[in-house]
Coordinates of C-alpha atoms (C1' of nucleotides) in Angstrom, one line a residue:
Chain A
M656 CA -7.1 -0.2 -22.4
T657 CA -7.5 -3.9 -23.0
E658 CA -9.7 -5.1 -20.2
P659 CA -12.1 -3.1 -18.0
L660 CA -10.7 -1.8 -14.7
F661 CA -12.4 -3.0 -11.6
I662 CA -12.2 -0.9 -8.4
Y663 CA -13.3 -2.0 -4.9
N664 CA -16.0 0.5 -3.8
T665 CA -16.4 1.0 -0.1
L666 CA -20.0 2.1 -0.7
T667 CA -21.1 -1.2 -2.1
R668 CA -18.4 -3.4 -0.7
T669 CA -17.8 -5.0 -4.1
K670 CA -15.4 -4.6 -7.0
E671 CA -17.2 -2.5 -9.6
K672 CA -16.3 -1.9 -13.2
F673 CA -14.8 1.6 -13.4
E674 CA -16.7 3.9 -15.6
P675 CA -15.8 7.6 -15.3
L676 CA -18.6 10.2 -15.5
H677 CA -16.9 12.0 -18.4
P678 CA -14.3 9.8 -20.1
P679 CA -11.5 10.2 -20.7
L680 CA -11.5 12.6 -17.8
V681 CA -11.2 11.3 -14.3
G682 CA -11.6 13.3 -11.1
M683 CA -9.9 12.0 -8.0
Y684 CA -9.7 13.5 -4.6
V685 CA -7.5 12.2 -1.8
C686 CA -7.4 13.4 1.8
G687 CA -4.0 14.7 2.4
P688 CA -2.0 15.3 5.6
T689 CA -2.7 17.6 8.5
V690 CA 0.6 19.5 8.6
Y691 CA 1.1 20.0 12.3
S692 CA 3.9 17.3 12.6
D693 CA 6.1 15.1 10.5
V694 CA 4.4 12.5 8.3
H695 CA 5.1 9.0 9.4
L696 CA 5.4 5.9 7.3
G697 CA 1.8 4.9 7.7
N698 CA 0.7 8.2 6.1
C699 CA 3.2 7.6 3.3
R700 CA 1.7 4.3 2.6
T701 CA -1.7 5.8 1.7
F702 CA -0.1 8.4 -0.6
V703 CA 2.0 5.8 -2.3
S704 CA -1.1 3.7 -2.8
F705 CA -3.0 6.5 -4.4
D706 CA 0.1 7.4 -6.4
L707 CA -0.2 3.9 -7.9
V708 CA -3.9 4.5 -8.7
Y709 CA -3.1 7.9 -10.3
R710 CA -0.2 6.5 -12.3
Y711 CA -2.1 3.5 -13.5
L712 CA -5.1 5.6 -14.6
C713 CA -2.8 7.9 -16.5
F714 CA -1.0 4.8 -18.0
L715 CA -4.3 3.6 -19.3
G716 CA -4.8 6.9 -21.1
Y717 CA -7.2 8.6 -18.7
K718 CA -6.8 12.3 -18.2
V719 CA -6.8 12.5 -14.5
R720 CA -7.3 15.6 -12.3
Y721 CA -5.8 14.5 -9.0
V722 CA -6.6 16.8 -6.1
R723 CA -5.0 16.2 -2.7
N724 CA -5.5 18.7 0.0
I725 CA -3.3 20.1 2.8
T726 CA -5.1 20.5 6.0
D727 CA -3.6 23.6 7.6
A728 CA -6.4 24.9 9.8
G729 CA -9.4 23.9 11.8
H730 CA -8.2 20.5 13.0
L731 CA -8.9 20.2 16.7
E732 CA -7.4 17.8 19.2
G733 CA -10.7 16.0 19.7
D734 CA -13.6 15.6 17.5
R735 CA -16.0 17.0 20.0
D736 CA -15.6 20.5 18.8
E737 CA -13.7 21.6 21.8
G738 CA -10.1 21.4 22.9
D739 CA -7.0 22.9 21.3
D740 CA -6.3 23.6 17.7
K741 CA -3.5 21.3 16.7
F742 CA -1.6 24.0 14.9
A743 CA -1.9 26.5 17.8
K744 CA -0.8 23.9 20.3
K745 CA 2.3 23.0 18.3
A746 CA 3.1 26.6 17.6
K747 CA 3.0 27.4 21.3
L748 CA 5.2 24.4 21.9
E749 CA 7.8 25.5 19.3
Q750 CA 7.3 29.2 20.0
V751 CA 6.5 30.1 16.5
E752 CA 3.5 31.3 14.5
P753 CA 0.9 28.6 13.5
M754 CA 1.6 29.3 9.8
E755 CA 5.3 28.6 10.4
I756 CA 4.3 25.2 11.6
V757 CA 2.2 24.7 8.5
Q758 CA 5.1 25.8 6.3
K759 CA 7.7 23.6 8.0
Y760 CA 5.7 20.4 7.8
T761 CA 4.3 21.1 4.3
L762 CA 7.9 21.3 3.0
G763 CA 8.9 18.2 4.9
F764 CA 5.9 16.4 3.5
H765 CA 6.8 17.3 -0.1
E766 CA 10.4 16.3 0.4
V767 CA 9.4 12.8 1.6
M768 CA 6.9 12.5 -1.2
Q769 CA 9.6 13.3 -3.7
L770 CA 12.0 10.8 -2.2
L771 CA 9.3 8.1 -2.5
N772 CA 8.9 9.1 -6.1
T773 CA 5.2 10.0 -5.9
R774 CA 3.9 12.3 -8.6
P775 CA 2.6 15.6 -7.4
P776 CA -1.1 16.0 -7.5
S777 CA -2.7 18.2 -10.2
I778 CA -4.0 20.6 -7.5
E779 CA -2.9 20.7 -3.9
P780 CA -5.4 23.1 -2.2
T781 CA -5.2 24.3 1.4
A782 CA -8.0 24.8 3.8
T783 CA -6.8 28.3 4.7
G784 CA -6.9 29.2 1.0
H785 CA -10.5 28.2 0.7
I786 CA -12.3 29.9 3.6
C787 CA -14.7 31.7 1.4
E788 CA -15.8 28.5 -0.4
Q789 CA -16.3 26.8 3.0
I790 CA -18.4 29.7 4.3
E791 CA -20.5 29.6 1.2
M792 CA -21.1 25.9 1.5
I793 CA -22.1 26.3 5.2
K794 CA -24.5 29.0 4.2
Q795 CA -26.1 26.7 1.7
I796 CA -26.4 23.9 4.2
L797 CA -28.0 26.2 6.7
A798 CA -30.4 27.4 4.0
N799 CA -31.3 23.9 3.2
G800 CA -32.1 23.3 6.8
Y801 CA -29.5 20.8 7.8
A802 CA -27.5 23.0 10.2
Y803 CA -28.1 25.4 13.0
E804 CA -26.1 28.1 14.7
V805 CA -25.4 28.4 18.4
N806 CA -23.3 31.3 19.8
G807 CA -21.2 31.7 16.6
T808 CA -20.7 28.0 16.0
V809 CA -22.6 26.2 13.3
Y810 CA -23.5 22.5 13.7
F811 CA -24.6 19.9 11.2
D812 CA -27.9 18.4 12.2
V813 CA -27.2 14.6 11.8
E814 CA -30.6 13.4 12.9
K815 CA -32.5 15.7 10.5
Y816 CA -30.2 14.6 7.7
N817 CA -30.8 11.0 8.5
Q818 CA -34.5 11.4 8.1
K819 CA -33.9 11.9 4.4
Y820 CA -30.5 10.3 3.6
P821 CA -28.7 7.3 5.2
Y822 CA -26.0 8.9 7.4
G823 CA -24.1 5.7 8.2
L824 CA -23.9 4.6 4.5
L825 CA -20.2 4.2 4.3
T826 CA -19.8 2.0 7.3
N827 CA -23.1 0.2 6.9
R828 CA -24.3 1.4 10.3
Q829 CA -27.7 2.5 11.7
L830 CA -28.0 5.8 13.3
E831 CA -29.3 4.3 16.6
D832 CA -26.2 2.1 16.8
L833 CA -24.0 5.2 16.2
I834 CA -25.7 7.2 18.9
A835 CA -25.4 4.3 21.3
G836 CA -21.7 4.6 20.9
T837 CA -21.4 8.2 21.9
R838 CA -21.6 9.9 25.3
E839 CA -24.6 11.7 26.7
L840 CA -24.8 15.4 26.1
G841 CA -24.0 17.4 29.2
G842 CA -25.7 20.6 30.2
Q843 CA -22.9 22.7 28.8
D844 CA -23.2 21.3 25.3
E845 CA -24.4 23.5 22.5
K846 CA -25.2 20.7 20.1
K847 CA -28.7 19.4 19.8
G848 CA -27.7 15.9 18.8
R849 CA -25.0 13.7 20.1
L850 CA -23.6 13.0 16.6
D851 CA -23.8 16.6 15.4
F852 CA -20.5 18.0 14.3
A853 CA -19.2 21.6 13.8
L854 CA -19.1 23.2 10.3
W855 CA -17.9 26.5 11.7
I856 CA -16.3 27.1 15.1
H857 CA -16.5 30.3 17.1
A858 CA -13.0 31.5 17.8
K859 CA -11.9 32.2 21.4
P860 CA -10.1 35.5 21.8
E861 CA -6.7 33.9 22.0
H862 CA -7.2 31.9 18.8
V863 CA -4.8 33.3 16.1
M864 CA -6.0 31.5 12.9
R865 CA -9.5 33.1 12.6
W866 CA -11.6 34.5 9.8
P867 CA -14.7 36.7 9.7
S868 CA -18.0 35.0 8.8
P869 CA -21.7 35.6 9.0
W870 CA -21.6 34.0 12.4
G871 CA -18.7 36.1 13.7
W872 CA -15.0 35.4 13.9
G873 CA -14.1 31.8 13.7
F874 CA -12.6 29.0 11.7
P875 CA -13.9 26.0 9.7
G876 CA -14.5 22.6 11.1
W877 CA -12.2 19.8 10.0
H878 CA -14.6 18.0 7.6
I879 CA -16.0 20.9 5.5
E880 CA -12.7 21.7 3.7
C881 CA -12.7 18.5 1.7
S882 CA -16.4 18.9 0.7
A883 CA -15.8 22.5 -0.4
M884 CA -12.5 21.9 -2.2
S885 CA -13.5 18.7 -4.0
S886 CA -16.7 20.2 -5.3
K887 CA -14.9 23.4 -6.4
Y888 CA -12.2 21.5 -8.5
L889 CA -14.0 18.3 -9.4
G890 CA -17.7 19.2 -9.4
D891 CA -20.6 18.3 -7.2
T892 CA -20.3 14.6 -8.2
F893 CA -16.9 13.2 -9.1
D894 CA -15.4 9.8 -9.8
I895 CA -13.0 8.7 -7.0
H896 CA -12.5 9.8 -3.5
G897 CA -9.7 8.1 -1.5
G898 CA -8.1 8.2 1.9
G899 CA -7.0 6.0 4.8
M900 CA -9.5 3.6 6.4
D901 CA -9.3 5.5 9.6
L902 CA -11.1 8.4 7.9
Q903 CA -14.0 6.2 6.7
A904 CA -16.2 6.2 9.8
T905 CA -16.1 9.9 10.8
H906 CA -14.4 12.2 8.3
H907 CA -15.8 10.6 5.1
T908 CA -19.2 9.9 6.6
N909 CA -19.5 13.6 7.5
E910 CA -18.1 14.7 4.1
I911 CA -20.8 12.8 2.3
A912 CA -23.5 14.3 4.6
Q913 CA -22.3 17.8 4.1
S914 CA -22.0 17.5 0.3
Q915 CA -25.3 15.8 0.0
A916 CA -27.0 18.4 2.3
C917 CA -25.5 21.2 0.2
H918 CA -25.9 20.0 -3.4
Q919 CA -28.5 17.3 -2.9
K920 CA -26.4 14.9 -4.9
A921 CA -24.1 12.0 -3.9
P922 CA -20.7 13.6 -4.1
V923 CA -18.6 10.5 -5.0
R924 CA -19.1 7.5 -7.2
Y925 CA -16.2 5.3 -6.0
W926 CA -14.9 5.5 -2.5
M927 CA -11.5 3.9 -2.0
H928 CA -9.9 3.2 1.4
T929 CA -6.3 2.1 2.0
N930 CA -5.5 -0.2 4.9
M931 CA -3.2 0.6 7.8
L932 CA 0.5 0.0 8.2
T933 CA 1.1 -2.0 11.4
V934 CA 4.1 -2.6 13.7
N935 CA 4.0 -5.9 15.5
G936 CA 0.4 -6.3 14.4
T937 CA -0.7 -2.9 15.8
R938 CA -1.6 0.1 13.8
M939 CA 1.1 2.6 13.3
S940 CA -0.2 5.9 14.6
K941 CA 0.8 9.2 15.9
S942 CA -0.9 8.8 19.2
A943 CA 0.4 5.3 19.8
G944 CA 3.9 6.6 19.3
N945 CA 5.0 3.6 17.3
G946 CA 5.4 5.5 14.1
F947 CA 8.5 5.6 12.0
L948 CA 9.5 8.8 10.3
P949 CA 10.7 8.3 6.7
G950 CA 13.9 10.1 7.6
E951 CA 14.7 7.6 10.3
L952 CA 14.1 4.8 7.9
F953 CA 16.3 6.3 5.2
T954 CA 19.2 6.8 7.7
G955 CA 18.6 3.8 9.9
A956 CA 18.5 6.0 12.9
H957 CA 15.8 4.2 15.0
P958 CA 16.3 1.7 17.8
L959 CA 14.0 -0.8 16.0
L960 CA 16.0 -0.7 12.8
D961 CA 18.9 -2.9 11.9
K962 CA 20.1 -0.7 9.1
A963 CA 19.0 2.1 6.7
Y964 CA 16.6 1.4 3.9
S965 CA 16.5 3.4 0.8
P966 CA 13.3 5.2 -0.3
M967 CA 12.8 2.8 -3.3
T968 CA 13.2 -0.2 -1.0
V969 CA 10.4 1.3 1.1
R970 CA 8.2 1.9 -1.9
F971 CA 8.8 -1.6 -3.2
F972 CA 8.0 -3.0 0.2
M973 CA 4.7 -1.1 0.2
L974 CA 3.8 -2.2 -3.3
Q975 CA 4.4 -5.9 -2.4
S976 CA 1.2 -5.9 -0.4
H977 CA -2.3 -5.0 -1.7
Y978 CA -3.5 -1.6 -0.7
R979 CA -6.6 -3.0 1.1
S980 CA -4.6 -5.3 3.3
T981 CA -2.7 -4.4 6.4
L982 CA 1.0 -4.4 5.9
D983 CA 3.2 -5.4 8.8
F984 CA 6.5 -3.5 9.2
S985 CA 9.6 -5.5 10.1
N986 CA 13.4 -5.5 9.4
E987 CA 13.1 -8.9 7.9
A988 CA 10.4 -7.9 5.4
L989 CA 12.3 -4.7 4.5
K990 CA 15.5 -6.7 3.9
A991 CA 13.6 -9.1 1.6
S992 CA 12.2 -6.1 -0.3
E993 CA 15.7 -4.6 -0.7
K994 CA 17.1 -7.7 -2.2
G995 CA 14.1 -8.3 -4.5
F996 CA 14.1 -4.8 -5.7
Q997 CA 17.8 -4.8 -6.5
R998 CA 17.5 -8.0 -8.4
L999 CA 14.6 -6.6 -10.4
M1000 CA 16.6 -3.5 -11.2
S1001 CA 19.9 -5.2 -12.1
T1002 CA 18.0 -7.7 -14.3
Y1003 CA 16.2 -4.9 -16.0
A1004 CA 19.6 -3.4 -16.9
L1005 CA 20.4 -6.6 -18.9
L1006 CA 17.4 -5.9 -21.2
E1007 CA 19.3 -3.4 -23.3
N1008 CA 21.9 -5.9 -24.6
L1009 CA 19.9 -9.0 -25.1
R1010 CA 20.5 -11.2 -28.1
T1011 CA 17.4 -12.0 -30.1
G1012 CA 16.6 -15.2 -31.9
S1013 CA 14.2 -16.4 -34.6
S1014 CA 11.6 -17.3 -32.0
S1015 CA 10.7 -17.0 -28.3
S1016 CA 10.7 -19.8 -25.9
S1017 CA 8.3 -17.9 -23.6
N1018 CA 4.9 -16.3 -24.2
I1019 CA 5.8 -12.6 -23.9
K1020 CA 2.5 -11.3 -25.1
E1021 CA 0.6 -13.4 -22.6
L1022 CA 2.8 -12.1 -19.8
E1023 CA 2.0 -8.6 -20.8
E1024 CA -1.7 -9.3 -20.6
K1025 CA -1.3 -10.8 -17.2
C1026 CA 0.3 -7.6 -16.0
Y1027 CA -2.7 -5.6 -17.2
A1028 CA -5.1 -8.1 -15.7
A1029 CA -3.4 -7.8 -12.3
M1030 CA -3.7 -4.1 -12.2
N1031 CA -7.2 -4.1 -13.6
D1032 CA -8.2 -6.3 -10.7
D1033 CA -8.4 -3.4 -8.2
F1034 CA -4.7 -2.4 -8.6
N1035 CA -3.2 -5.7 -7.4
S1036 CA 0.4 -4.6 -7.3
P1037 CA 1.7 -7.8 -5.6
I1038 CA 0.4 -9.9 -8.4
L1039 CA 1.9 -7.5 -10.9
L1040 CA 5.2 -7.8 -9.2
A1041 CA 5.0 -11.6 -9.4
H1042 CA 4.6 -11.3 -13.1
L1043 CA 7.4 -8.8 -13.5
F1044 CA 9.7 -11.3 -11.6
E1045 CA 8.6 -13.9 -14.2
G1046 CA 9.8 -11.3 -16.8
A1047 CA 13.1 -11.0 -14.9
R1048 CA 13.5 -14.8 -15.0
I1049 CA 13.0 -14.8 -18.8
I1050 CA 15.5 -11.9 -19.2
Q1051 CA 18.1 -13.8 -17.2
A1052 CA 17.5 -17.0 -19.1
V1053 CA 17.9 -15.3 -22.4
H1054 CA 21.0 -13.6 -21.2
A1055 CA 22.4 -16.9 -20.1
G1056 CA 21.5 -18.5 -23.4
S1057 CA 19.1 -21.1 -22.1
E1058 CA 16.1 -19.4 -23.6
T1059 CA 15.5 -17.4 -26.7
I1060 CA 13.5 -14.3 -27.6
S1061 CA 12.4 -12.9 -31.0
S1062 CA 13.2 -9.3 -31.8
E1063 CA 9.5 -8.5 -32.0
D1064 CA 8.9 -10.0 -28.5
L1065 CA 12.0 -8.2 -27.1
V1066 CA 10.4 -4.9 -28.1
T1067 CA 7.2 -5.9 -26.3
L1068 CA 9.1 -7.1 -23.3
K1069 CA 11.1 -3.9 -23.0
K1070 CA 8.0 -1.8 -23.4
F1071 CA 5.9 -3.3 -20.7
M1072 CA 8.7 -4.0 -18.3
K1073 CA 9.6 -0.3 -18.5
G1074 CA 6.0 0.8 -18.4
F1075 CA 5.0 -1.2 -15.4
L1076 CA 8.2 -0.9 -13.4
F1077 CA 8.7 2.8 -13.8
D1078 CA 5.5 4.5 -15.0
V1079 CA 3.0 2.4 -13.1
L1080 CA 4.8 1.2 -10.0
G1081 CA 6.8 4.4 -9.9
L1082 CA 10.1 2.7 -9.1
R1083 CA 13.4 4.1 -10.1
S1084 CA 16.9 2.8 -10.1
E1085 CA 19.0 4.3 -7.3
A1086 CA 22.4 3.5 -8.8
T1087 CA 22.7 7.0 -10.2
L1088 CA 26.5 7.4 -9.7
S1089 CA 27.4 5.8 -13.0
N1090 CA 28.4 9.0 -14.8
E1091 CA 31.1 9.3 -17.4
L1092 CA 33.9 9.9 -14.8
M1093 CA 32.9 6.8 -12.9
E1094 CA 32.7 4.7 -16.1
G1095 CA 36.2 5.7 -17.1
T1096 CA 37.7 5.3 -13.7
V1097 CA 36.2 1.9 -12.9
G1098 CA 36.9 0.8 -16.4
L1099 CA 40.6 1.6 -15.9
V1100 CA 40.8 -0.2 -12.6
L1101 CA 39.1 -3.2 -14.1
S1102 CA 41.5 -3.3 -17.0
L1103 CA 44.4 -3.4 -14.5
R1104 CA 42.7 -6.2 -12.7
K1105 CA 42.3 -8.1 -15.9
E1106 CA 46.0 -7.8 -16.6
A1107 CA 46.7 -9.2 -13.1
K1108 CA 44.3 -12.0 -13.8
D1109 CA 45.9 -12.8 -17.1
R1110 CA 49.3 -13.3 -15.4
K1111 CA 47.6 -15.3 -12.7
D1112 CA 48.3 -12.8 -10.1
F1113 CA 45.1 -13.5 -8.2
A1114 CA 46.3 -11.9 -5.0
Q1115 CA 46.4 -8.6 -6.9
S1116 CA 43.1 -9.1 -8.7
D1117 CA 41.3 -10.2 -5.5
K1118 CA 42.7 -7.1 -3.7
I1119 CA 41.3 -4.8 -6.4
R1120 CA 37.9 -6.5 -6.1
E1121 CA 38.0 -6.3 -2.4
E1122 CA 38.8 -2.6 -2.4
L1123 CA 36.1 -1.9 -4.9
N1124 CA 33.6 -3.8 -2.8
K1125 CA 34.4 -1.6 0.1
L1126 CA 33.3 1.3 -2.0
H1127 CA 30.1 -0.6 -2.8
I1128 CA 31.1 -1.3 -6.3
E1129 CA 30.2 -4.9 -7.1
I1130 CA 32.2 -6.9 -9.6
K1131 CA 30.8 -9.7 -11.7
D1132 CA 33.1 -11.9 -13.8
S1133 CA 31.6 -13.7 -16.7
K1134 CA 32.8 -15.2 -20.0
D1135 CA 32.1 -12.0 -21.8
G1136 CA 34.2 -10.0 -19.4
T1137 CA 33.7 -8.2 -16.1
S1138 CA 30.7 -6.0 -15.3
W1139 CA 30.2 -3.8 -12.3
S1140 CA 27.3 -2.2 -10.5
I1141 CA 26.8 0.0 -7.5
N1142 CA 25.4 -1.8 -4.6
Q1143 CA 23.8 0.5 -2.0
Chain B
rG1199 C1' -20.9 -3.6 24.4
rG1200 C1' -21.9 -2.2 19.0
rU1201 C1' -20.0 -2.4 13.5
rC1202 C1' -16.6 -4.8 10.6
rC1203 C1' -12.1 -7.1 8.8
rU1204 C1' -8.8 -11.2 9.3
rG1205 C1' -6.0 -16.1 10.6
rU1206 C1' -1.7 -19.1 4.5
rG1207 C1' 5.0 -22.6 4.6
rG1208 C1' 11.3 -20.0 8.6
rC1209 C1' 9.8 -14.5 7.3
rC1210 C1' 6.8 -11.2 4.1
rG1211 C1' 2.7 -11.7 1.0
rA1212 C1' -1.2 -13.1 -3.3
rG1213 C1' -4.9 -16.3 -4.0
rU1214 C1' -11.7 -16.2 -9.0
rG1215 C1' -13.9 -24.3 -5.6
rG1216 C1' -10.2 -28.6 -9.0
rC1217 C1' -4.2 -27.5 -12.2
rU1218 C1' 3.2 -25.3 -8.1
rA1219 C1' 1.4 -17.3 -6.9
rG1220 C1' 5.7 -14.4 -6.1
rG1221 C1' 9.7 -12.3 -3.1
rC1222 C1' 13.3 -13.2 0.9
rU1223 C1' 15.8 -16.9 3.8
rG1224 C1' 18.0 -22.0 4.2
rA1225 C1' 20.2 -26.6 1.8
rG1226 C1' 22.3 -28.9 -2.6
rC1227 C1' 24.1 -28.6 -7.6
rU1228 C1' 25.9 -25.9 -12.3
rC1229 C1' 29.2 -22.1 -13.9
rU1230 C1' 34.0 -20.3 -11.8
rG1231 C1' 41.3 -19.7 -10.2
rC1232 C1' 38.5 -18.0 -5.9
rA1233 C1' 34.4 -14.8 -5.1
rA1234 C1' 30.0 -12.4 -6.6
rA1235 C1' 26.0 -12.7 -9.7
rA1236 C1' 22.9 -15.9 -12.3
rG1237 C1' 20.5 -20.5 -13.3
rC1238 C1' 18.5 -25.3 -11.7
rU1239 C1' 16.6 -28.5 -7.7
rC1240 C1' 14.7 -29.2 -2.8
rC1241 C1' 12.0 -27.6 2.0
rU1242 C1' 4.9 -27.4 -0.9
rA1243 C1' 1.5 -24.2 3.8
rC1244 C1' -3.4 -22.9 4.3
rU1245 C1' -6.0 -21.8 13.2
rG1246 C1' -9.4 -26.0 15.0
rC1247 C1' -14.0 -28.7 14.5
rG1248 C1' -18.3 -29.7 11.7
rG1249 C1' -21.2 -28.9 7.1
rU1250 C1' -22.2 -28.2 1.5
rU1251 C1' -19.7 -30.5 -2.8
rC1252 C1' -17.5 -35.7 -7.0
rG1253 C1' -13.8 -32.1 -5.1
rA1254 C1' -12.5 -26.3 -0.4
rA1255 C1' -7.1 -22.5 1.6
rU1256 C1' -11.3 -20.7 -1.3
rC1257 C1' -18.6 -21.4 0.2
rC1258 C1' -21.6 -22.0 5.1
rG1259 C1' -21.8 -22.7 10.6
rC1260 C1' -19.4 -22.9 15.4
rA1261 C1' -15.0 -22.3 18.4
rC1262 C1' -10.4 -20.1 19.3
rG1263 C1' -6.7 -16.3 18.0
rG1264 C1' -5.3 -11.4 15.8
rG1265 C1' -6.7 -6.5 14.3
rA1266 C1' -9.6 -2.0 13.0
rC1267 C1' -13.5 1.6 13.8
rC1268 C1' -17.3 3.5 17.3
rU1269 C1' -12.4 9.6 20.8
rC1270 C1' -7.5 12.8 17.2
rC1271 C1' -4.6 10.0 13.4
rA1272 C1' -3.4 8.1 6.2

RNA sequence: GGUCCUGUGGCCGAGUGGCUAGGCUGAGCUCUGCAAAAGCUCCUACUGCGGUUCGAAUCCGCACGGGACCUCCA
């Protein structure tokens, strides 16, 4: 840990020096997916961003407990505490049990996360697995006087809460402004205040996913799970809470209110929010129907896609923008990422067989420091990548003989290139077919080609190269001989 | 309407007031039997108008454009 790490905190709207409550331990909670449908690329961006955060904290030596939940109950269609349960609706549509929906999309989510090479969280708790904890928490909030029950449904009393704590803290908004933005309560409403939200919801007879509670059969509201599970695994106050920006105004605002009302402490020290992935400048979202499924991207099966893009290309594409900026999705941008990523990987492969000299023509130590500085500045991965490309330039130059590197610097270069590319950015080479059999076979073919070249039979040597190219095996002739790589 | 964010070269995308971000694309050159790869060079931008300043893409104001949230969404 050379320099201090700075994190942009949504609470204060500034970059703050990161100081964990109990170093070297760090507690981090990230809002995970609601598993009632496939994750789309926008969802993935958030999880890749927090994977970067998790990886870098670990890289710095922190012992991180990373909790990311799976929402598998209690999420209604609207946030007015009425309407259909998302899982029940989907289950009806697919004619299966709600828990089959949960299982199906949880597995799909994990598969995508693996392809994108995100590290699994330390704990991945589900809402249905923590009903007791949620009920206990609601009881405490009731006991503290910040909630009330109506016909088996328990509501959070926002106005009462606001008398003691600032409710609109996270979005810097006043309660009056918030109320002005909501509709009038009708005669059939059970809630007292327009902003009140449900902690526990009375289950109608046809509702399958239901649990007994002090207020009768029902199910938890959407927001309470995160409060209950984060405090259970990370404590009443913990270091980092993350999620997409779209959760900031409602979900996270309510989370803070619930936790504060229950424990009488601010739950989170650093709030982090990732920005949206956009398509043609508009947010990618499920309801807008402009979402890309990761699978469509990896196979190219989508009308807006020119071709398939590999998972690492997609990850690299995401890392090329800062997590707090919007990132616009386009074929051109993805193609650029594909090329850049492949160049970085093929250049990295040269690192193993680099000749060393008595001195270095570039300042390797300084470059390493710049990499740390980039990440310490609120996880600025695009800047880090710019520095890694500088590293790639040096590797190529040394390889070509126009620059030199000392053996000591080569060790440093290897160490941080590997560390940042693979451990921090979580990239991995996708040319995995180079096993022993391939080495031998391609080697044999190339030796035949060399014989043809030696007798100036270029028709033959070009034909071999052409055929290998068709198999995506790329040939590079140089003074030292011929090398090959798999070009996907 | 309310609360905010944002406007950078062909495309994507960083930028802490002064010194070329970076990637991709395009053009030229070097290397080379030809390719490919790599290297070098070039195309050097900051929505507009004011203001602060010795100096602004960077700070302030106004205008215009784009977006997000205030209804479910990472």
